[in-house]
GROMACS .gro file of C-alpha atoms in nm:
model
  263
    1GLU     CA    1  -0.844  -3.946   0.249
    2MET     CA    2  -0.696  -3.672   0.035
    3LEU     CA    3  -0.359  -3.773   0.177
    4ASP     CA    4  -0.391  -4.110   0.005
    5ARG     CA    5  -0.466  -3.936  -0.325
    6ILE     CA    6  -0.162  -3.709  -0.286
    7VAL     CA    7   0.060  -4.008  -0.209
    8GLU     CA    8  -0.082  -4.187  -0.513
    9LEU     CA    9  -0.035  -3.895  -0.752
   10GLY     CA   10   0.264  -3.719  -0.599
   11SER     CA   11   0.076  -3.390  -0.644
   12PHE     CA   12  -0.237  -3.263  -0.817
   13SER     CA   13  -0.252  -3.077  -1.144
   14GLU     CA   14  -0.317  -2.712  -1.071
   15ALA     CA   15  -0.663  -2.723  -1.229
   16ASP     CA   16  -0.767  -3.015  -1.007
   17ALA     CA   17  -0.605  -2.857  -0.701
   18VAL     CA   18  -0.797  -2.533  -0.758
   19HIS     CA   19  -1.127  -2.719  -0.786
   20LEU     CA   20  -1.059  -2.918  -0.470
   21ILE     CA   21  -0.935  -2.630  -0.254
   22HIS     CA   22  -1.232  -2.422  -0.376
   23GLN     CA   23  -1.461  -2.684  -0.223
   24VAL     CA   24  -1.256  -2.693   0.098
   25LEU     CA   25  -1.283  -2.314   0.120
   26ALA     CA   26  -1.660  -2.327   0.061
   27GLY     CA   27  -1.684  -2.571   0.351
   28VAL     CA   28  -1.467  -2.356   0.578
   29THR     CA   29  -1.672  -2.050   0.484
   30TYR     CA   30  -1.989  -2.231   0.587
   31LEU     CA   31  -1.834  -2.342   0.918
   32HIS     CA   32  -1.712  -1.995   1.006
   33THR     CA   33  -2.047  -1.831   0.936
   34GLN     CA   34  -2.204  -2.089   1.169
   35GLY     CA   35  -1.960  -1.992   1.444
   36ILE     CA   36  -1.749  -2.309   1.406
   37ILE     CA   37  -1.370  -2.321   1.382
   38HIS     CA   38  -1.236  -2.654   1.257
   39ARG     CA   39  -0.889  -2.623   1.419
   40ASP     CA   40  -0.745  -2.939   1.262
   41LEU     CA   41  -0.778  -2.896   0.887
   42ARG     CA   42  -0.540  -3.133   0.704
   43PRO     CA   43  -0.550  -3.382   0.413
   44GLU     CA   44  -0.644  -3.669   0.644
   45HIS     CA   45  -0.960  -3.476   0.734
   46ILE     CA   46  -1.058  -3.410   0.373
   47HIS     CA   47  -1.225  -3.719   0.227
   48MET     CA   48  -1.256  -3.787  -0.143
   49VAL     CA   49  -1.608  -3.893  -0.241
   50SER     CA   50  -1.489  -4.149  -0.499
   51ASP     CA   51  -1.171  -4.321  -0.611
   52VAL     CA   52  -1.300  -4.384  -0.965
   53PRO     CA   53  -1.115  -4.157  -1.213
   54GLY     CA   54  -1.324  -3.984  -1.475
   55THR     CA   55  -1.633  -3.948  -1.257
   56ASP     CA   56  -1.761  -3.619  -1.111
   57GLU     CA   57  -1.728  -3.763  -0.762
   58TYR     CA   58  -1.355  -3.828  -0.814
   59LEU     CA   59  -1.294  -3.455  -0.760
   60GLN     CA   60  -1.553  -3.401  -0.489
   61ILE     CA   61  -1.465  -3.380  -0.119
   62LYS     CA   62  -1.620  -3.381   0.226
   63LEU     CA   63  -1.471  -3.224   0.538
   64CYS     CA   64  -1.447  -3.435   0.853
   65GLY     CA   65  -1.237  -3.466   1.169
   66TYR     CA   66  -1.418  -3.225   1.402
   67GLY     CA   67  -1.277  -3.362   1.727
   68LEU     CA   68  -1.084  -3.041   1.808
   69SER     CA   69  -1.343  -2.801   1.666
   70SER     CA   70  -1.495  -2.517   1.865
   71MET     CA   71  -1.854  -2.397   1.828
   72ARG     CA   72  -1.938  -2.059   1.966
   73SER     CA   73  -2.309  -2.118   2.021
   74ILE     CA   74  -2.250  -2.388   2.284
   75ASP     CA   75  -2.002  -2.188   2.497
   76ALA     CA   76  -2.022  -1.867   2.695
   77ASP     CA   77  -1.787  -1.597   2.566
   78ASP     CA   78  -1.526  -1.657   2.836
   79GLU     CA   79  -1.538  -2.035   2.785
   80TRP     CA   80  -1.503  -1.985   2.408
   81ALA     CA   81  -1.202  -1.759   2.451
   82ASN     CA   82  -1.039  -1.991   2.704
   83ARG     CA   83  -1.082  -2.296   2.479
   84LEU     CA   84  -0.927  -2.107   2.189
   85GLN     CA   85  -0.617  -2.034   2.396
   86HIS     CA   86  -0.544  -2.405   2.428
   87PHE     CA   87  -0.248  -2.544   2.237
   88ALA     CA   88  -0.425  -2.777   1.997
   89GLY     CA   89  -0.398  -2.909   1.644
   90THR     CA   90  -0.156  -3.095   1.420
   91GLN     CA   91   0.178  -2.917   1.421
   92GLU     CA   92   0.252  -2.912   1.045
   93TYR     CA   93  -0.075  -2.722   0.985
   94MET     CA   94  -0.086  -2.506   1.297
   95ALA     CA   95  -0.083  -2.128   1.261
   96PRO     CA   96   0.181  -1.914   1.438
   97GLU     CA   97  -0.066  -1.764   1.684
   98ILE     CA   98  -0.136  -2.107   1.831
   99PHE     CA   99   0.228  -2.119   1.945
  100LEU     CA  100   0.244  -1.749   2.032
  101ILE     CA  101  -0.082  -1.720   2.225
  102ALA     CA  102  -0.133  -2.060   2.378
  103GLN     CA  103   0.207  -2.161   2.510
  104GLN     CA  104   0.098  -2.141   2.874
  105HIS     CA  105  -0.162  -2.415   2.827
  106LYS     CA  106  -0.127  -2.791   2.839
  107PRO     CA  107  -0.115  -2.927   2.480
  108ASP     CA  108  -0.426  -3.087   2.334
  109GLY     CA  109  -0.461  -3.281   2.013
  110HIS     CA  110  -0.192  -3.433   1.795
  111LEU     CA  111   0.124  -3.305   1.966
  112GLY     CA  112   0.421  -3.468   2.129
  113HIS     CA  113   0.541  -3.443   2.488
  114ALA     CA  114   0.890  -3.401   2.628
  115GLU     CA  115   0.907  -3.745   2.791
  116HIS     CA  116   0.976  -3.907   2.450
  117GLU     CA  117   1.341  -4.004   2.424
  118VAL     CA  118   1.595  -4.084   2.154
  119ASP     CA  119   1.580  -4.451   2.055
  120ALA     CA  120   1.869  -4.700   2.031
  121MET     CA  121   1.949  -4.590   1.675
  122GLY     CA  122   2.000  -4.231   1.786
  123THR     CA  123   1.687  -4.101   1.610
  124MET     CA  124   1.372  -3.948   1.756
  125ASP     CA  125   1.011  -4.033   1.681
  126ASP     CA  126   0.776  -3.762   1.549
  127ASP     CA  127   0.645  -3.672   1.894
  128ALA     CA  128   0.996  -3.620   2.028
  129GLU     CA  129   1.088  -3.399   1.732
  130ARG     CA  130   0.779  -3.186   1.789
  131ALA     CA  131   0.851  -3.156   2.159
  132LEU     CA  132   1.208  -3.046   2.088
  133ALA     CA  133   1.090  -2.798   1.826
  134ARG     CA  134   0.853  -2.646   2.079
  135GLU     CA  135   1.129  -2.621   2.339
  136MET     CA  136   1.344  -2.438   2.083
  137PHE     CA  137   1.060  -2.199   2.010
  138GLU     CA  138   1.008  -2.123   2.377
  139ARG     CA  139   1.379  -2.053   2.428
  140GLU     CA  140   1.378  -1.826   2.123
  141PHE     CA  141   1.060  -1.627   2.183
  142ALA     CA  142   0.936  -1.679   2.539
  143ASN     CA  143   1.089  -1.357   2.675
  144LYS     CA  144   1.048  -1.145   2.363
  145GLN     CA  145   0.758  -0.918   2.281
  146THR     CA  146   0.860  -0.883   1.917
  147PHE     CA  147   1.041  -1.094   1.660
  148GLN     CA  148   1.114  -1.083   1.288
  149ASP     CA  149   0.967  -1.276   0.998
  150LYS     CA  150   1.170  -1.408   0.703
  151ASP     CA  151   1.156  -1.066   0.530
  152GLY     CA  152   1.295  -0.889   0.836
  153LYS     CA  153   0.962  -0.732   0.932
  154THR     CA  154   0.912  -0.684   1.304
  155ILE     CA  155   0.611  -0.871   1.438
  156ALA     CA  156   0.451  -0.798   1.773
  157LYS     CA  157   0.395  -1.110   1.979
  158PRO     CA  158   0.025  -1.152   2.072
  159ASN     CA  159  -0.051  -1.130   2.442
  160PHE     CA  160  -0.211  -1.404   2.648
  161GLU     CA  161  -0.542  -1.216   2.663
  162GLU     CA  162  -0.588  -1.281   2.292
  163HIS     CA  163  -0.726  -1.607   2.159
  164CYS     CA  164  -0.718  -1.791   1.830
  165THR     CA  165  -0.979  -1.723   1.565
  166GLY     CA  166  -1.103  -1.872   1.240
  167ALA     CA  167  -0.779  -1.744   1.086
  168VAL     CA  168  -0.614  -2.068   1.201
  169ASP     CA  169  -0.826  -2.251   0.942
  170ILE     CA  170  -0.719  -2.009   0.668
  171TRP     CA  171  -0.353  -2.077   0.748
  172ALA     CA  172  -0.413  -2.454   0.745
  173LEU     CA  173  -0.602  -2.429   0.416
  174ALA     CA  174  -0.301  -2.263   0.254
  175VAL     CA  175  -0.069  -2.532   0.389
  176VAL     CA  176  -0.300  -2.797   0.243
  177TYR     CA  177  -0.306  -2.617  -0.093
  178PHE     CA  178   0.074  -2.590  -0.093
  179ILE     CA  179   0.099  -2.966  -0.037
  180MET     CA  180  -0.157  -3.036  -0.311
  181LEU     CA  181   0.056  -2.845  -0.563
  182ALA     CA  182   0.408  -2.929  -0.446
  183GLY     CA  183   0.362  -3.269  -0.285
  184ASP     CA  184   0.552  -3.145   0.021
  185PHE     CA  185   0.512  -2.921   0.326
  186PRO     CA  186   0.591  -2.549   0.308
  187PHE     CA  187   0.769  -2.581   0.644
  188ALA     CA  188   1.019  -2.866   0.658
  189CYS     CA  189   0.939  -3.137   0.911
  190ASP     CA  190   1.250  -3.099   1.125
  191ILE     CA  191   1.336  -2.962   1.468
  192HIS     CA  192   1.329  -2.608   1.328
  193GLN     CA  193   0.975  -2.639   1.199
  194VAL     CA  194   0.806  -2.435   1.471
  195LEU     CA  195   1.048  -2.146   1.423
  196LYS     CA  196   0.986  -2.156   1.048
  197ILE     CA  197   0.609  -2.155   1.101
  198CYS     CA  198   0.623  -1.866   1.346
  199THR     CA  199   0.826  -1.655   1.103
  200ALA     CA  200   0.642  -1.774   0.788
  201ASP     CA  201   0.975  -1.895   0.651
  202PHE     CA  202   0.881  -2.088   0.338
  203GLU     CA  203   1.002  -2.087  -0.021
  204MET     CA  204   0.855  -2.157  -0.363
  205GLY     CA  205   1.148  -2.306  -0.554
  206PRO     CA  206   1.202  -2.385  -0.922
  207GLU     CA  207   0.930  -2.650  -0.912
  208TRP     CA  208   0.678  -2.366  -0.880
  209GLU     CA  209   0.768  -2.207  -1.213
  210GLY     CA  210   0.473  -2.372  -1.387
  211ILE     CA  211   0.224  -2.267  -1.118
  212SER     CA  212   0.007  -1.960  -1.174
  213GLU     CA  213   0.062  -1.632  -0.994
  214GLU     CA  214  -0.295  -1.659  -0.863
  215SER     CA  215  -0.214  -1.980  -0.675
  216LYS     CA  216   0.106  -1.831  -0.535
  217ASP     CA  217  -0.079  -1.515  -0.433
  218LEU     CA  218  -0.346  -1.708  -0.244
  219ILE     CA  219  -0.083  -1.900  -0.049
  220ARG     CA  220   0.119  -1.586   0.031
  221ARG     CA  221  -0.192  -1.398   0.145
  222CYS     CA  222  -0.287  -1.677   0.383
  223LEU     CA  223   0.056  -1.770   0.524
  224VAL     CA  224   0.094  -1.439   0.705
  225VAL     CA  225   0.209  -1.440   1.066
  226ASP     CA  226  -0.022  -1.155   1.174
  227TYR     CA  227  -0.355  -1.334   1.174
  228HIS     CA  228  -0.546  -1.005   1.165
  229LYS     CA  229  -0.411  -0.956   0.812
  230ARG     CA  230  -0.519  -1.293   0.672
  231PRO     CA  231  -0.825  -1.282   0.447
  232LYS     CA  232  -1.150  -1.411   0.593
  233ALA     CA  233  -1.303  -1.714   0.428
  234PRO     CA  234  -1.592  -1.536   0.250
  235ASP     CA  235  -1.352  -1.276   0.109
  236LEU     CA  236  -1.113  -1.549  -0.005
  237MET     CA  237  -1.400  -1.705  -0.203
  238GLU     CA  238  -1.375  -1.396  -0.429
  239HIS     CA  239  -1.006  -1.452  -0.505
  240ALA     CA  240  -0.909  -1.440  -0.873
  241LEU     CA  241  -0.790  -1.802  -0.850
  242PHE     CA  242  -1.151  -1.919  -0.847
  243LYS     CA  243  -1.279  -1.693  -1.126
  244HIS     CA  244  -1.301  -1.975  -1.379
  245ASP     CA  245  -1.369  -2.267  -1.143
  246GLN     CA  246  -1.729  -2.376  -1.113
  247LEU     CA  247  -1.865  -2.539  -0.800
  248ARG     CA  248  -2.183  -2.743  -0.798
  249SER     CA  249  -2.506  -2.545  -0.763
  250GLU     CA  250  -2.543  -2.648  -0.397
  251GLU     CA  251  -2.191  -2.534  -0.314
  252ARG     CA  252  -2.246  -2.203  -0.494
  253ARG     CA  253  -2.572  -2.148  -0.305
  254VAL     CA  254  -2.411  -2.213   0.033
  255GLY     CA  255  -2.117  -1.988  -0.054
  256LYS     CA  256  -2.349  -1.704  -0.155
  257GLU     CA  257  -2.553  -1.735   0.164
  258CYS     CA  258  -2.238  -1.744   0.376
  259ARG     CA  259  -2.101  -1.425   0.219
  260SER     CA  260  -2.433  -1.255   0.282
  261ARG     CA  261  -2.454  -1.367   0.645
  262TRP     CA  262  -2.093  -1.269   0.711
  263SER     CA  263  -2.165  -0.907   0.617
   0.00000   0.00000   0.00000
């Protein structure tokens, strides 16, 4: 798992991170042009082909973990839309619209439930923290039609007739890339995490001084609360960050076909 590699290294060099996230993006582009939304993109679901340094395979990946994925071709339009209103995913990588659109549905996937309690040491397990974070979000936003992001911009809350789109994968991809470069989450894993996600409240501190503006730009473009404004995967393949990164011929061919089919 890529998570194991991150734990081993602490973080990737930017050059290696660019090459890896380029491959992840090529895979997401392919999925989206096939009508598939992954919905649970995270380092545990990105597998490294080899653990032998110095080989080509050491920096090659495969995407997996499709248990929460949705595929449009197997559902009628109303079934597709209903499924994509369900509260599903892994919280640290979930896009704001999943919380804002799907809060009336029973949670699916890797999320906690309110019945978890504080243990004898006075601390909560991860599920309990997530449940409490969600309760805080609901108290904060449930009765509001608008709210503000970290820059003070007013954001209109999506209505329940909307449903999630492939933009959830673009958000998750940016979270993964942030972790690859910084070795940590953009949104701290505490009881305020959901509020930070839903207002895109993240920072790039002094440790980012050696990171290129192209990498920072890609992350900022993708971690946008309004999912309509996030770049689509084929368009993101044209980002300046990837100008000098070469994928294998097969990956380039798939990427080219996907861009063509998207248009």
